[in-house]
Amino acid sequence: MKILAVALLVALAIFLVLYVTLIGRRRLAQRTTTLVPRPPAVPGANGPADGGAGVGSVRFGPLEAVYVSTTLHGDWLARVGAHGLGDRSNALVSVHEGGVLVERDGTEDLWVPVHAIRSASLAPGMAGKYVGADGLVVLTWAVPAADDVAAALVDTGLRTRRAEDRGGLVDAVRHLLAAQQPAQAQQHPQQHPHQQDPHQQEAR
């Protein structure tokens, strides 16, 4: 009888923990839906329906990694629960001419267009994962405005399976950004040299 009672108490405790976790995740998703727009869809192999460029050729990867989470920029405890951005998962990460593709297991893939990326760096951890030293690759990028939600600057954390791949991934993203700068300068020749993109002011 006592064994049955203990088993019931354990089952009840597990249920309560799962219930509280589920409610917390739902509230987090609801709260951040108004702060962070839905990320852009991954372009098709032949480009998106509007005729724009696709993901482009692969510059680096794919690498096996863990998608840790996405947080509000500058606050690595403020996890973004909306749009599945707070869901940890195994992933394949690759750098393309058009941006960074994170193919996630069990949830939607994440596409970070090159024009949205502000910086790439190494960090010891963020919400959901602390590994110490420079164990995470962090992409700072601006989720474009969508569905009446203003653009939002966020940090996305990735932990590559092999430690030696982290520096390579950061370098590949930085080289991608450097290659875009001449094109951006040609597109905006009239911009005053002291007028900066507000997101660029936030970049590390």
PDB file of N, CA and C in Angstrom, residues 43 54-60 93-102 110-117 139 169 172-173 176-177 180:
ATOM      1  N   PRO A  43      14.440  30.309 -48.305  1.00  0.00           N
ATOM      2  CA  PRO A  43      14.179  30.375 -49.749  1.00  0.00           C
ATOM      3  C   PRO A  43      14.280  28.995 -50.378  1.00  0.00           C
ATOM      4  N   GLY A  54      17.958  32.753 -53.947  1.00  0.00           N
ATOM      5  CA  GLY A  54      17.766  31.650 -53.024  1.00  0.00           C
ATOM      6  C   GLY A  54      18.828  31.696 -51.947  1.00  0.00           C
ATOM      7  N   VAL A  55      19.093  30.553 -51.326  1.00  0.00           N
ATOM      8  CA  VAL A  55      20.098  30.513 -50.271  1.00  0.00           C
ATOM      9  C   VAL A  55      21.493  30.731 -50.823  1.00  0.00           C
ATOM     10  N   GLY A  56      21.692  30.407 -52.101  1.00  0.00           N
ATOM     11  CA  GLY A  56      23.003  30.570 -52.708  1.00  0.00           C
ATOM     12  C   GLY A  56      23.896  29.374 -52.453  1.00  0.00           C
ATOM     13  N   SER A  57      25.063  29.400 -53.052  1.00  0.00           N
ATOM     14  CA  SER A  57      25.996  28.286 -52.916  1.00  0.00           C
ATOM     15  C   SER A  57      26.560  28.217 -51.500  1.00  0.00           C
ATOM     16  N   VAL A  58      27.001  27.025 -51.120  1.00  0.00           N
ATOM     17  CA  VAL A  58      27.539  26.805 -49.770  1.00  0.00           C
ATOM     18  C   VAL A  58      28.963  27.351 -49.689  1.00  0.00           C
ATOM     19  N   ARG A  59      29.221  28.141 -48.649  1.00  0.00           N
ATOM     20  CA  ARG A  59      30.558  28.670 -48.396  1.00  0.00           C
ATOM     21  C   ARG A  59      31.267  27.923 -47.278  1.00  0.00           C
ATOM     22  N   PHE A  60      30.476  27.336 -46.352  1.00  0.00           N
ATOM     23  CA  PHE A  60      31.064  26.634 -45.205  1.00  0.00           C
ATOM     24  C   PHE A  60      30.032  25.678 -44.639  1.00  0.00           C
ATOM     25  N   VAL A  93      24.265  23.169 -39.549  1.00  0.00           N
ATOM     26  CA  VAL A  93      24.466  24.592 -39.805  1.00  0.00           C
ATOM     27  C   VAL A  93      25.362  24.761 -41.014  1.00  0.00           C
ATOM     28  N   SER A  94      24.954  25.622 -41.943  1.00  0.00           N
ATOM     29  CA  SER A  94      25.773  25.900 -43.123  1.00  0.00           C
ATOM     30  C   SER A  94      25.691  27.376 -43.468  1.00  0.00           C
ATOM     31  N   VAL A  95      26.805  27.900 -43.958  1.00  0.00           N
ATOM     32  CA  VAL A  95      26.883  29.296 -44.391  1.00  0.00           C
ATOM     33  C   VAL A  95      26.792  29.318 -45.904  1.00  0.00           C
ATOM     34  N   HIS A  96      25.820  30.068 -46.411  1.00  0.00           N
ATOM     35  CA  HIS A  96      25.604  30.183 -47.853  1.00  0.00           C
ATOM     36  C   HIS A  96      25.880  31.609 -48.306  1.00  0.00           C
ATOM     37  N   GLU A  97      25.895  31.800 -49.613  1.00  0.00           N
ATOM     38  CA  GLU A  97      26.084  33.139 -50.162  1.00  0.00           C
ATOM     39  C   GLU A  97      24.992  34.091 -49.673  1.00  0.00           C
ATOM     40  N   GLY A  98      23.795  33.541 -49.442  1.00  0.00           N
ATOM     41  CA  GLY A  98      22.673  34.389 -49.050  1.00  0.00           C
ATOM     42  C   GLY A  98      22.433  34.503 -47.565  1.00  0.00           C
ATOM     43  N   GLY A  99      23.166  33.736 -46.742  1.00  0.00           N
ATOM     44  CA  GLY A  99      22.939  33.802 -45.309  1.00  0.00           C
ATOM     45  C   GLY A  99      23.328  32.512 -44.614  1.00  0.00           C
ATOM     46  N   VAL A 100      22.805  32.320 -43.410  1.00  0.00           N
ATOM     47  CA  VAL A 100      23.115  31.142 -42.602  1.00  0.00           C
ATOM     48  C   VAL A 100      21.855  30.293 -42.465  1.00  0.00           C
ATOM     49  N   LEU A 101      21.985  29.011 -42.764  1.00  0.00           N
ATOM     50  CA  LEU A 101      20.860  28.081 -42.681  1.00  0.00           C
ATOM     51  C   LEU A 101      21.087  27.131 -41.509  1.00  0.00           C
ATOM     52  N   VAL A 102      20.082  27.047 -40.619  1.00  0.00           N
ATOM     53  CA  VAL A 102      20.123  26.129 -39.482  1.00  0.00           C
ATOM     54  C   VAL A 102      18.982  25.143 -39.678  1.00  0.00           C
ATOM     55  N   LEU A 110      15.724  27.354 -39.531  1.00  0.00           N
ATOM     56  CA  LEU A 110      15.916  28.781 -39.318  1.00  0.00           C
ATOM     57  C   LEU A 110      16.812  29.335 -40.416  1.00  0.00           C
ATOM     58  N   TRP A 111      16.351  30.396 -41.058  1.00  0.00           N
ATOM     59  CA  TRP A 111      17.113  31.066 -42.109  1.00  0.00           C
ATOM     60  C   TRP A 111      17.447  32.484 -41.638  1.00  0.00           C
ATOM     61  N   VAL A 112      18.753  32.795 -41.616  1.00  0.00           N
ATOM     62  CA  VAL A 112      19.219  34.118 -41.224  1.00  0.00           C
ATOM     63  C   VAL A 112      19.824  34.791 -42.444  1.00  0.00           C
ATOM     64  N   PRO A 113      19.096  35.673 -43.120  1.00  0.00           N
ATOM     65  CA  PRO A 113      19.616  36.315 -44.337  1.00  0.00           C
ATOM     66  C   PRO A 113      20.855  37.137 -44.042  1.00  0.00           C
ATOM     67  N   VAL A 114      21.765  37.199 -44.999  1.00  0.00           N
ATOM     68  CA  VAL A 114      23.019  37.902 -44.773  1.00  0.00           C
ATOM     69  C   VAL A 114      22.800  39.369 -44.432  1.00  0.00           C
ATOM     70  N   HIS A 115      21.794  40.000 -45.051  1.00  0.00           N
ATOM     71  CA  HIS A 115      21.565  41.418 -44.792  1.00  0.00           C
ATOM     72  C   HIS A 115      21.046  41.675 -43.377  1.00  0.00           C
ATOM     73  N   ALA A 116      20.594  40.600 -42.692  1.00  0.00           N
ATOM     74  CA  ALA A 116      20.079  40.752 -41.330  1.00  0.00           C
ATOM     75  C   ALA A 116      21.163  40.528 -40.272  1.00  0.00           C
ATOM     76  N   ILE A 117      22.277  39.912 -40.660  1.00  0.00           N
ATOM     77  CA  ILE A 117      23.320  39.574 -39.691  1.00  0.00           C
ATOM     78  C   ILE A 117      24.103  40.825 -39.301  1.00  0.00           C
ATOM     79  N   LEU A 139      25.225  34.327 -33.115  1.00  0.00           N
ATOM     80  CA  LEU A 139      24.913  35.212 -34.236  1.00  0.00           C
ATOM     81  C   LEU A 139      23.977  36.309 -33.743  1.00  0.00           C
ATOM     82  N   LEU A 169      33.302  28.563 -38.140  1.00  0.00           N
ATOM     83  CA  LEU A 169      31.958  29.070 -38.413  1.00  0.00           C
ATOM     84  C   LEU A 169      31.903  30.584 -38.229  1.00  0.00           C
ATOM     85  N   ALA A 172      33.676  32.211 -41.131  1.00  0.00           N
ATOM     86  CA  ALA A 172      32.910  32.125 -42.372  1.00  0.00           C
ATOM     87  C   ALA A 172      31.817  33.186 -42.421  1.00  0.00           C
ATOM     88  N   VAL A 173      31.142  33.403 -41.280  1.00  0.00           N
ATOM     89  CA  VAL A 173      30.093  34.426 -41.232  1.00  0.00           C
ATOM     90  C   VAL A 173      30.706  35.817 -41.374  1.00  0.00           C
ATOM     91  N   LEU A 176      31.590  36.429 -44.890  1.00  0.00           N
ATOM     92  CA  LEU A 176      30.368  36.678 -45.651  1.00  0.00           C
ATOM     93  C   LEU A 176      29.927  38.130 -45.491  1.00  0.00           C
ATOM     94  N   LEU A 177      29.990  38.642 -44.268  1.00  0.00           N
ATOM     95  CA  LEU A 177      29.614  40.028 -44.018  1.00  0.00           C
ATOM     96  C   LEU A 177      30.566  40.995 -44.723  1.00  0.00           C
ATOM     97  N   GLN A 180      29.820  41.490 -48.279  1.00  0.00           N
ATOM     98  CA  GLN A 180      28.611  42.250 -48.563  1.00  0.00           C
ATOM     99  C   GLN A 180      28.823  43.758 -48.462  1.00  0.00           C
TER     100      GLN A 180
END
